mmCIF file of C-alpha atoms in Angstrom:
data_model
loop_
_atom_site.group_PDB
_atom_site.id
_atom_site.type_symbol
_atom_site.label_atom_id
_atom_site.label_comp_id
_atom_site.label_asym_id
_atom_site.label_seq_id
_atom_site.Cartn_x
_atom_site.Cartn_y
_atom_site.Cartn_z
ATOM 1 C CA UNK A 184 -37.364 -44.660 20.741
ATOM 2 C CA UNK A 185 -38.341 -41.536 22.901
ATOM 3 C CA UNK A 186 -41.820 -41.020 23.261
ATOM 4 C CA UNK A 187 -42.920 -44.196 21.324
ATOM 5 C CA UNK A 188 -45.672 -46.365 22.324
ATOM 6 C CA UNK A 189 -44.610 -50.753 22.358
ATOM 7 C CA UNK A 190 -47.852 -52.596 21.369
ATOM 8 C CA UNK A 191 -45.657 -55.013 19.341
ATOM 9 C CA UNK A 192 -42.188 -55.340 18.751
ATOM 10 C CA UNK A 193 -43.159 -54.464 15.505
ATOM 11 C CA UNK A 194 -42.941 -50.988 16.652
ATOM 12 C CA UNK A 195 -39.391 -51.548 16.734
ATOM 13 C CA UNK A 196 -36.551 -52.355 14.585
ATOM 14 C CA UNK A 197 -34.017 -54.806 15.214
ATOM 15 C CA UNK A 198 -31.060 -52.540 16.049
ATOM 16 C CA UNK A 199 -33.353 -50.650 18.580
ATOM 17 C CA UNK A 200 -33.837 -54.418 20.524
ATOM 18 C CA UNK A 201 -30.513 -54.850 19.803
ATOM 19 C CA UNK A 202 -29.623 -51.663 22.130
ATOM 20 C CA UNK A 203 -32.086 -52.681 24.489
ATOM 21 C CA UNK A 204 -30.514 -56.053 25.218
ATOM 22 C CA UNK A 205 -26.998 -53.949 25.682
ATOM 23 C CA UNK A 206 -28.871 -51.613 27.927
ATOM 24 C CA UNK A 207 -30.085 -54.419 29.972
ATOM 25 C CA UNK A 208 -26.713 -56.427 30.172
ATOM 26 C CA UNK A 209 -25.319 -52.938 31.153
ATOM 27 C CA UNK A 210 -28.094 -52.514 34.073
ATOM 28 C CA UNK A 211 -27.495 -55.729 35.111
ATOM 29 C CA UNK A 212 -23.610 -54.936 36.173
ATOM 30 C CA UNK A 213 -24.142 -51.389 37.140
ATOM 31 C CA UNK A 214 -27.402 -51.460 39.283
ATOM 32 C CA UNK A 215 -26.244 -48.052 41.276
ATOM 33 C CA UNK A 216 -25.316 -46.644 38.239
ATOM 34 C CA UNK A 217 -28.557 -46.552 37.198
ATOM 35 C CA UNK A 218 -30.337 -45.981 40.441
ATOM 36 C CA UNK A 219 -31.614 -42.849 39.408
ATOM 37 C CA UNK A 220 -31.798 -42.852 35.891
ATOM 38 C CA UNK A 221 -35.266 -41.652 35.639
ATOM 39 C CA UNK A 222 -35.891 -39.815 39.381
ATOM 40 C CA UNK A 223 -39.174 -37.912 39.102
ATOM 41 C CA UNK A 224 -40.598 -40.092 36.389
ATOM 42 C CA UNK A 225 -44.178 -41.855 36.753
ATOM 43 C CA UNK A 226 -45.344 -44.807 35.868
ATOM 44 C CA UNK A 227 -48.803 -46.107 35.549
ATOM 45 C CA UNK A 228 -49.662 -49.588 35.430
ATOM 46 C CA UNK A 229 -53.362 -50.526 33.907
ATOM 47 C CA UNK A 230 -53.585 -54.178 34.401
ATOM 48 C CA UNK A 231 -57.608 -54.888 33.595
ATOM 49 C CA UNK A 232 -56.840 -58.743 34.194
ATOM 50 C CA UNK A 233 -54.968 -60.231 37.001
ATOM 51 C CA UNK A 234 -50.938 -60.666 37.079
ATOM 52 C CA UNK A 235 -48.103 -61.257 39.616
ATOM 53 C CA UNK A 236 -44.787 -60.955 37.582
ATOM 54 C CA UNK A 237 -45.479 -58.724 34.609
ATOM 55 C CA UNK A 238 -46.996 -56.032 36.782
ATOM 56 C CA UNK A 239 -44.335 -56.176 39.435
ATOM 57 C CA UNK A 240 -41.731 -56.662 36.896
ATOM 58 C CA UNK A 241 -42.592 -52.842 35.059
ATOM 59 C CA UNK A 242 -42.919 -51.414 38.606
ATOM 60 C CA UNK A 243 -40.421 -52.930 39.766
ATOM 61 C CA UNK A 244 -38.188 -51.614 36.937
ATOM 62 C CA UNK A 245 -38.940 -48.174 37.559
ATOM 63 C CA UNK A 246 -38.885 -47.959 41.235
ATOM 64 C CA UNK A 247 -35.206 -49.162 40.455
ATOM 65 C CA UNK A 248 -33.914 -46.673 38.613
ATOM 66 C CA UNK A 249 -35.474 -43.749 41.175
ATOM 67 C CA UNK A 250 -38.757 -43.194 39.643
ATOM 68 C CA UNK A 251 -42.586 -43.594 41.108
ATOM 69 C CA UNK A 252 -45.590 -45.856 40.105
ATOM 70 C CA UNK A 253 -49.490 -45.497 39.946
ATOM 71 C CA UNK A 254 -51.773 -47.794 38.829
ATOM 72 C CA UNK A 255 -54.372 -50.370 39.135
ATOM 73 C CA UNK A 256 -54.502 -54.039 39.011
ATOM 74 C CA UNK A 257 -58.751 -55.134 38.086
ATOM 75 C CA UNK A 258 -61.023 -52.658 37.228
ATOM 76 C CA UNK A 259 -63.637 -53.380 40.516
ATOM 77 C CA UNK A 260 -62.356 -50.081 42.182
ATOM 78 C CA UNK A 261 -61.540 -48.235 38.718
ATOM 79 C CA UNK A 262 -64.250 -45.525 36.615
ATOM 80 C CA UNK A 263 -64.234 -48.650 34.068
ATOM 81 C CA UNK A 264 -66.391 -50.822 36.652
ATOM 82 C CA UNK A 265 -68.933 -47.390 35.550
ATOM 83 C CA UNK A 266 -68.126 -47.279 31.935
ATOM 84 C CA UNK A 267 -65.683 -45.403 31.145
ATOM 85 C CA UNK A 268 -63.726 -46.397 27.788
ATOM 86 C CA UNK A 269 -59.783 -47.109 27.650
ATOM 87 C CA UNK A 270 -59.464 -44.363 25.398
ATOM 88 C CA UNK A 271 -60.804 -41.899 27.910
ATOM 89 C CA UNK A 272 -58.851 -43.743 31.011
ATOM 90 C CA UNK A 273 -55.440 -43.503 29.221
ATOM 91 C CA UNK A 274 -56.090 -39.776 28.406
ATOM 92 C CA UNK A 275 -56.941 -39.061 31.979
ATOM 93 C CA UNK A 276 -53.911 -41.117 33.111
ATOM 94 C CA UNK A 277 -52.003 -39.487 30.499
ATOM 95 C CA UNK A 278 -52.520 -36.106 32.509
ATOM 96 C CA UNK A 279 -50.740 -37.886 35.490
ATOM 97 C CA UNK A 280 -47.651 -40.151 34.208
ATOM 98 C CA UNK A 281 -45.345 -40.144 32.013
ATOM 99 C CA UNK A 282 -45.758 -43.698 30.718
ATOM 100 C CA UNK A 283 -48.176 -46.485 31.090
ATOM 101 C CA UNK A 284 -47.853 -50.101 30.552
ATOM 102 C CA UNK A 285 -51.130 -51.666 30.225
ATOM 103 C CA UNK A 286 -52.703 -55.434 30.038
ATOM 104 C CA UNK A 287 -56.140 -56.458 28.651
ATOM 105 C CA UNK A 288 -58.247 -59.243 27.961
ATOM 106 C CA UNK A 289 -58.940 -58.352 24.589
ATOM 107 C CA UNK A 290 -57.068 -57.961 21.401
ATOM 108 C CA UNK A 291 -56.378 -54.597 19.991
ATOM 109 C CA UNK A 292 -56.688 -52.807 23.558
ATOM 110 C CA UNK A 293 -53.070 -52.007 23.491
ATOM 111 C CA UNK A 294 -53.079 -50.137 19.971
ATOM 112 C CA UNK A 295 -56.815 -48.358 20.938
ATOM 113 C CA UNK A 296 -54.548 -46.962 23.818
ATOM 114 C CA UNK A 297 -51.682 -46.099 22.775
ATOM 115 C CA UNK A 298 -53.472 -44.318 19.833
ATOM 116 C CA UNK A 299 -55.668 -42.308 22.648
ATOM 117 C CA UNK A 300 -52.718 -41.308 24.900
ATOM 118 C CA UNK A 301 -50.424 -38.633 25.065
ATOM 119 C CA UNK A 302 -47.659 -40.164 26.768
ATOM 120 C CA UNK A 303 -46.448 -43.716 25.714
ATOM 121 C CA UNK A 304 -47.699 -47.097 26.074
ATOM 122 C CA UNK A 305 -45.888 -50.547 26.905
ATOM 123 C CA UNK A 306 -48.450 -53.201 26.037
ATOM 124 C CA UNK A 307 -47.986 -55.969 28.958
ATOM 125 C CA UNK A 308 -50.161 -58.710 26.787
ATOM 126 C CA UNK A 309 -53.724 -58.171 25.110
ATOM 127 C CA UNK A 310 -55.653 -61.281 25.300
ATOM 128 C CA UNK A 311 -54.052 -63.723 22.936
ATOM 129 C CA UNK A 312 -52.635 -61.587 20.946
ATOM 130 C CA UNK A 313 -48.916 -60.239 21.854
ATOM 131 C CA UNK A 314 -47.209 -59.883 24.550
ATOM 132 C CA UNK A 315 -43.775 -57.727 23.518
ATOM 133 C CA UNK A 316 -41.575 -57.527 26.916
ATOM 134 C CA UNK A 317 -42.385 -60.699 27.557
ATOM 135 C CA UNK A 318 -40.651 -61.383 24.693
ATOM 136 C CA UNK A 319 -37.466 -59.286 24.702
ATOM 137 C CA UNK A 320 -37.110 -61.404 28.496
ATOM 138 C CA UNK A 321 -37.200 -64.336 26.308
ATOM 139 C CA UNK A 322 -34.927 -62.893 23.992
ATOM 140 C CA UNK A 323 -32.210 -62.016 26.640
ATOM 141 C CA UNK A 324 -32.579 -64.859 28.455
ATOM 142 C CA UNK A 325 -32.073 -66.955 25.663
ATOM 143 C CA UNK A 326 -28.789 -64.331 24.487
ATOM 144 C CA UNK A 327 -27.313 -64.816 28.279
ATOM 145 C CA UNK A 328 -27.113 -68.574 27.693
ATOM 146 C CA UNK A 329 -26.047 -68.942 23.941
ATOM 147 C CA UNK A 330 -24.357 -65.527 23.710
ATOM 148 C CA UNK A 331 -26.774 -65.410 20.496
ATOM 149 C CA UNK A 332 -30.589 -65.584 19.445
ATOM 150 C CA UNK A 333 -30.044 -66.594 15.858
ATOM 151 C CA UNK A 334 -28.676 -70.210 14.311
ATOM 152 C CA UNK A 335 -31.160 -71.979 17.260
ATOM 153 C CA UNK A 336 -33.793 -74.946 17.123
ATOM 154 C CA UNK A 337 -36.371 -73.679 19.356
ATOM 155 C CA UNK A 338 -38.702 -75.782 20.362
ATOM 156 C CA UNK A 339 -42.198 -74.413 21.564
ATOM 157 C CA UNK A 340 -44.599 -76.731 23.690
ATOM 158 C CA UNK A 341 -48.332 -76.307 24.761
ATOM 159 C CA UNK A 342 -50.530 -74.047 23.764
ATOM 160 C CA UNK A 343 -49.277 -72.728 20.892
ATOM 161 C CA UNK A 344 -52.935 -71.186 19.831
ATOM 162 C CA UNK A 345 -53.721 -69.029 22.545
ATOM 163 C CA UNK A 346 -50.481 -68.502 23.383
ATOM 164 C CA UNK A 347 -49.552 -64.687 23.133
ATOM 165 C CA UNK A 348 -45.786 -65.277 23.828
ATOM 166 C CA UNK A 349 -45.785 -67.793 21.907
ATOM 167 C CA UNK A 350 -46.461 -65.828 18.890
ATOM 168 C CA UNK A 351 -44.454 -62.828 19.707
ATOM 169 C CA UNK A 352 -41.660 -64.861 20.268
ATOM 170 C CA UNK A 353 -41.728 -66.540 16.985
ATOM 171 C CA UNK A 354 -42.142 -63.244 15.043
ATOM 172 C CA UNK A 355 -39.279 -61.844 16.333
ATOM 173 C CA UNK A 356 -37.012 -64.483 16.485
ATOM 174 C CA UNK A 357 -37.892 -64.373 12.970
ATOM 175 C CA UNK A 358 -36.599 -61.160 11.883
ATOM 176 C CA UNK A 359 -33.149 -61.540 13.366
ATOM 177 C CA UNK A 360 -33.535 -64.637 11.240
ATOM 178 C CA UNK A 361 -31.940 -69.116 11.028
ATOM 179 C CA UNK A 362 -33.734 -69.970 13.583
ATOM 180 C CA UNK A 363 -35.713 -73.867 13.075
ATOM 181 C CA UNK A 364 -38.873 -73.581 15.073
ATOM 182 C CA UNK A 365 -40.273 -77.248 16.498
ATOM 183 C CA UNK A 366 -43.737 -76.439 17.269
ATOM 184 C CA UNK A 367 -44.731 -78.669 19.791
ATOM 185 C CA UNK A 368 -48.976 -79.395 20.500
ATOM 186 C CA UNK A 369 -51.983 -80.974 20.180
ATOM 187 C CA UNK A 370 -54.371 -80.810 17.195
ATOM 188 C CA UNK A 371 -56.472 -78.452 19.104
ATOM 189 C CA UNK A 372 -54.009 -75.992 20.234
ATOM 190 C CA UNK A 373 -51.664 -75.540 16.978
ATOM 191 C CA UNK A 374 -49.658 -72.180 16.030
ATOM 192 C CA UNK A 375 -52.339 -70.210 14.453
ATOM 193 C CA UNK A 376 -52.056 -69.649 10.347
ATOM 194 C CA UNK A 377 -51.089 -65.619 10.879
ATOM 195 C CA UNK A 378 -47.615 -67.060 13.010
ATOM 196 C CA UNK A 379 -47.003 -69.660 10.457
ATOM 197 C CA UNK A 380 -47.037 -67.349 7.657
ATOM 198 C CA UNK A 381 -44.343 -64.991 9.207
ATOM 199 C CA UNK A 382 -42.545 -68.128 9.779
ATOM 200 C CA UNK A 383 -42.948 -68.780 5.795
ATOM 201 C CA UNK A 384 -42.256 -65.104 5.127
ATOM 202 C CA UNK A 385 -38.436 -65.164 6.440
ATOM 203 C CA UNK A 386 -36.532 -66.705 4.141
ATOM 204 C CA UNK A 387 -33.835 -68.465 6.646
ATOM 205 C CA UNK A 388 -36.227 -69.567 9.505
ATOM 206 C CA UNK A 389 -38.427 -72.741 9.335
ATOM 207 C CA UNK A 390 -40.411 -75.055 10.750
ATOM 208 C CA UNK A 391 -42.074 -78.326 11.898
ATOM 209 C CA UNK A 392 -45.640 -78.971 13.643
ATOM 210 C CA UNK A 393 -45.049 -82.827 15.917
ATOM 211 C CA UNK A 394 -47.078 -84.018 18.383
ATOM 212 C CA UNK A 395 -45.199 -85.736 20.817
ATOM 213 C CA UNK A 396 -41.961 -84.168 22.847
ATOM 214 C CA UNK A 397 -39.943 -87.193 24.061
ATOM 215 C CA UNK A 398 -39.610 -88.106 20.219
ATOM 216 C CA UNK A 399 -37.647 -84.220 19.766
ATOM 217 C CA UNK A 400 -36.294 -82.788 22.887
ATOM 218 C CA UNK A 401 -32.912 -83.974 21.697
ATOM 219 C CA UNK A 402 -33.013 -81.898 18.988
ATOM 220 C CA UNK A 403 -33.760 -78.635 20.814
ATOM 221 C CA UNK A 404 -31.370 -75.682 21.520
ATOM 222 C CA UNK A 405 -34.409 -73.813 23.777
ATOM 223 C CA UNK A 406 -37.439 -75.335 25.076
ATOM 224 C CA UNK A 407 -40.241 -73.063 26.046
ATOM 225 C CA UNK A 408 -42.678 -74.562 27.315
ATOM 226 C CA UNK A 409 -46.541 -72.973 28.290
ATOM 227 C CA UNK A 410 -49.251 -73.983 30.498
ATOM 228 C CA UNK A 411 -52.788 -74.842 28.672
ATOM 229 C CA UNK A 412 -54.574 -71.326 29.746
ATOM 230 C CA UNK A 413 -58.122 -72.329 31.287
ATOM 231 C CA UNK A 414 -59.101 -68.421 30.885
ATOM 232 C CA UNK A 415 -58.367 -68.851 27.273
ATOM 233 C CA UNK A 416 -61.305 -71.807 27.231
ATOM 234 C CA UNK A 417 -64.797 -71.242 26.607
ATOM 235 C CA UNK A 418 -65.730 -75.431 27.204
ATOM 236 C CA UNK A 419 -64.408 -76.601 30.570
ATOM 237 C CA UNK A 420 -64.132 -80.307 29.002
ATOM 238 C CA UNK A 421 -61.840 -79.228 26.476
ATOM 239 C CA UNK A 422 -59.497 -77.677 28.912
ATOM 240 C CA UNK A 423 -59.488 -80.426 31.477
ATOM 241 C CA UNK A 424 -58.723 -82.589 28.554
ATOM 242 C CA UNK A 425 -55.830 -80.663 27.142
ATOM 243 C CA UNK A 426 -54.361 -79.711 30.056
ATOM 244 C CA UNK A 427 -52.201 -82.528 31.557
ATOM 245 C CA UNK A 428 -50.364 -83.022 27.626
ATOM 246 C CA UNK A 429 -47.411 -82.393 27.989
ATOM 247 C CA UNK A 430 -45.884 -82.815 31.449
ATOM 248 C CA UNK A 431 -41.747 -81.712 31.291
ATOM 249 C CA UNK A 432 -39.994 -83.748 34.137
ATOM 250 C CA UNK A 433 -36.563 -85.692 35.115
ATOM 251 C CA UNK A 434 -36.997 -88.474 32.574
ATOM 252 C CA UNK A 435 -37.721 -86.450 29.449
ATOM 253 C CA UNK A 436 -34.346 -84.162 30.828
ATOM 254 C CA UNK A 437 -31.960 -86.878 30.146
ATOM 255 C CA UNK A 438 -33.031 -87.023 26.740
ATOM 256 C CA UNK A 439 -32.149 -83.158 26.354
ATOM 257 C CA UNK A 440 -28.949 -81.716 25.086
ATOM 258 C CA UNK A 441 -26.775 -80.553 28.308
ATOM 259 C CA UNK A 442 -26.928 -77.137 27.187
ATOM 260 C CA UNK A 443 -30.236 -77.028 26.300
ATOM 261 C CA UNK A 444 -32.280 -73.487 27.879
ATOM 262 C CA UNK A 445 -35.613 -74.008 29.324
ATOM 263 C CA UNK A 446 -37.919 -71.050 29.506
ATOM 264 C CA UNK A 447 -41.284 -70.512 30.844
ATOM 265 C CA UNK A 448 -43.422 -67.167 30.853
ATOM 266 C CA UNK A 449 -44.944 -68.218 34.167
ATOM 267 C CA UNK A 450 -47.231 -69.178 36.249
ATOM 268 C CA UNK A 451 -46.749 -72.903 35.407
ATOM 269 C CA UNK A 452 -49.612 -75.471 36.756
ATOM 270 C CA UNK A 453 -47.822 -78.393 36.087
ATOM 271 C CA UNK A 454 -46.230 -78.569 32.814
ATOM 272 C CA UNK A 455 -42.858 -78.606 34.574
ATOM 273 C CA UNK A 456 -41.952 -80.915 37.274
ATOM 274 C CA UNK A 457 -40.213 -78.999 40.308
ATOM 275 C CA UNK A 458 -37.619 -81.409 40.188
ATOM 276 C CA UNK A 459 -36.596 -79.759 36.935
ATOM 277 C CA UNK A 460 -35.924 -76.760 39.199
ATOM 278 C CA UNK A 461 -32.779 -77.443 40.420
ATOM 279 C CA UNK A 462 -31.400 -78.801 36.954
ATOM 280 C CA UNK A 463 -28.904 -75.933 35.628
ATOM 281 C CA UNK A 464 -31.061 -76.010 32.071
ATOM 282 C CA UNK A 465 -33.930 -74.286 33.907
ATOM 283 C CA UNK A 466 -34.140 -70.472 32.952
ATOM 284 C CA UNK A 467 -37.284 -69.420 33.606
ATOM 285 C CA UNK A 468 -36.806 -67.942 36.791
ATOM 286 C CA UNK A 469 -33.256 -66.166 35.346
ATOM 287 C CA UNK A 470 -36.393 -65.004 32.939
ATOM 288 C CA UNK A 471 -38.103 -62.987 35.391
ATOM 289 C CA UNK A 472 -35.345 -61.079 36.680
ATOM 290 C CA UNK A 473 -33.987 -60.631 32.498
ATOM 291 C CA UNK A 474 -37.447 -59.361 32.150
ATOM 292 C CA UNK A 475 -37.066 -56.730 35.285
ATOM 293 C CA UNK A 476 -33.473 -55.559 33.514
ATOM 294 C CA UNK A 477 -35.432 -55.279 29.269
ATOM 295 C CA UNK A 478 -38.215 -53.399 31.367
ATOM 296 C CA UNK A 479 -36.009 -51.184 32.924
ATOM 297 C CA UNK A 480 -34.126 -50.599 29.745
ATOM 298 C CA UNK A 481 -37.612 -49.843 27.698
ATOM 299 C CA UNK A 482 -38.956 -47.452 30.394
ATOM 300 C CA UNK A 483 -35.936 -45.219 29.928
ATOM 301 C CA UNK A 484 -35.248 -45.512 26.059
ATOM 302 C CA UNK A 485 -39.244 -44.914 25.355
ATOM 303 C CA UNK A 486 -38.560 -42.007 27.868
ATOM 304 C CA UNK A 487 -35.342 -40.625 26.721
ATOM 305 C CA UNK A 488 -33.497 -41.073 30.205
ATOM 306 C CA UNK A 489 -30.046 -41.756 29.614
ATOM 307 C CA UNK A 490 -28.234 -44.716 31.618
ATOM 308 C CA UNK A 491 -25.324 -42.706 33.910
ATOM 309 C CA UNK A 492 -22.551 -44.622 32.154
ATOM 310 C CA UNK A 493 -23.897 -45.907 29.185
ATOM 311 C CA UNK A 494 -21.131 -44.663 26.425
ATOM 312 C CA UNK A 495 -23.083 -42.798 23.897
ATOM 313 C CA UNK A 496 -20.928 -45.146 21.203
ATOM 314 C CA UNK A 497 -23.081 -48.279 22.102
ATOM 315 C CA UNK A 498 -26.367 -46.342 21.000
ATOM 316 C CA UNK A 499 -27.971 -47.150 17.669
ATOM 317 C CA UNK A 500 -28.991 -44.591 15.254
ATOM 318 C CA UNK A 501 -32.687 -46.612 13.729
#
């Protein structure tokens, strides 16, 4: 993985996330191990749109393991407010870090960067496209609780159209493989036809599109549920009508396995009730601090700073 750029988990193969969620589990009971894993290293963080956890989560990753952070968060103050192109940003940045994890509004920013840079680049969501560490918090929050990410009906609730974990989720759920997706939405906001077809394309996952949650929560292993995006909507009707559709709370709990996971990439509106909160099924703040530990684990595989500790045995030759 040294010296890689992330844009989608594409990018890497199963066994590699497969030694990232052992890296992470290791972080996670060895914090001062770790503390200064990659000392001297710096990141920068190019967030062009606004975020609270993702942003914190990468900095937060490599302040704890000893390194430093630069960055920007909006473009207002930035050379881009006078033009400047992400190609030429990342190649000035590249001149001062030594990796850069980067959001964007728009599809395909993450690949136009990561092609233009000479360090490597963590894509931390481009528009509504993907969104891979996201993702590999899903995937080791969802490991923590089963012990396993395969032989799981997942169901996924909201907007499943503009929904960027959504379909990084899926995809890679898919090629670790028997997983049953229940894909949970409105008419309006279905999985688009590229995610279906990588559903199709695995030959032990499947799926089914329903409407309505109460009838299927039952059913469901993992529930992830997502807030209807407004900044995804170009009509302000159509999001004001959309948004209140599914509403997870108390009642529609009791119908859910006991072990059932929730997850949530965050910020919820109010798709889930607070009083699901305090219910032991709710993961999704166990999520953000999973996605601190896969962050931490990326930074140093992508830069080749080995974990004090780590035995050599666990890594995987890919």
């Amino acid at each position: 993985m040294v010296g890689k750029s992330v844009v989608t988990l594409d990018d890497l193969t199963t066994d590699q996330i497969s030694l990232l969620l052992r890296k992470a589990s290791y972080i996670e009971s060895n914090p001062r191990r770790v503390a200064h894993a990659c000392d001297g290293r710096i990141l920068a963080t190019l967030f062009y749109e606004p975020s609270t956890r993702t942003r914190l989560s990468f900095e937060t990753a490599m302040l704890r393991m000893g390194g430093h952070v630069i960055g920007f968060s909006g473009t207002q103050n930035t050379s881009v407010s006078k033009g400047e192109t992400i190609s030429d940003t990342v190649r000035v940045v590249s001149q001062f870090a030594d990796v850069i994890a980067m959001r964007h509004p728009k599809e395909g920013a993450a690949l136009v960067a990561a092609r233009a840079a000479e360090i490597p680049v963590i894509n931390g969501g481009d528009g509504g496209h993907m969104h891979p560490t996201q993702t590999l918090a899903d995937l080791s929050t969802i490991e923590k609780r089963f012990g396993r990410i395969t032989d799981l009906v997942v169901g996924l609730c909201g907007d499943l159209k503009f929904g960027r974990t959504v379909h990084s989720l899926i995809e890679t759920l898919c090629r670790f493989g028997n997983v049953h997706f229940v894909l949970i939405s409105p008419d309006e906001l279905k999985t688009p036809r590229y995610v279906i077809d990588r559903i199709e394309a695995s030959p032990s996952c499947d799926y089914e599109e329903v409407h309505d949650l109460q009838d299927v929560i039952g059913r469901l292993d993992v529930l992830y549920m997502t807030r209807v995006q407004q900044e995804r909507f170009f009509n302000e009707d159509d999001y004001l009508r959309l948004r209140d559709t599914y509403i997870l709370d108390a009642d529609k709990m009791k119908l859910a396995k006991p072990t059932m996971a929730v997850l949530h990439p965050l910020p919820r509106v109010n798709e889930i009730a607070t009083e699901v909160d305090a219910d032991p099924r709710a993961a999704y703040f166990q999520q953000v601090y999973r996605g601190m530990l896969m962050r931490m684990a990326l930074e140093s595989s992508l830069l080749g700073d080995p974990l004090p500790g780590f035995s050599q045995t666990q890594e995987v030759q890919a």
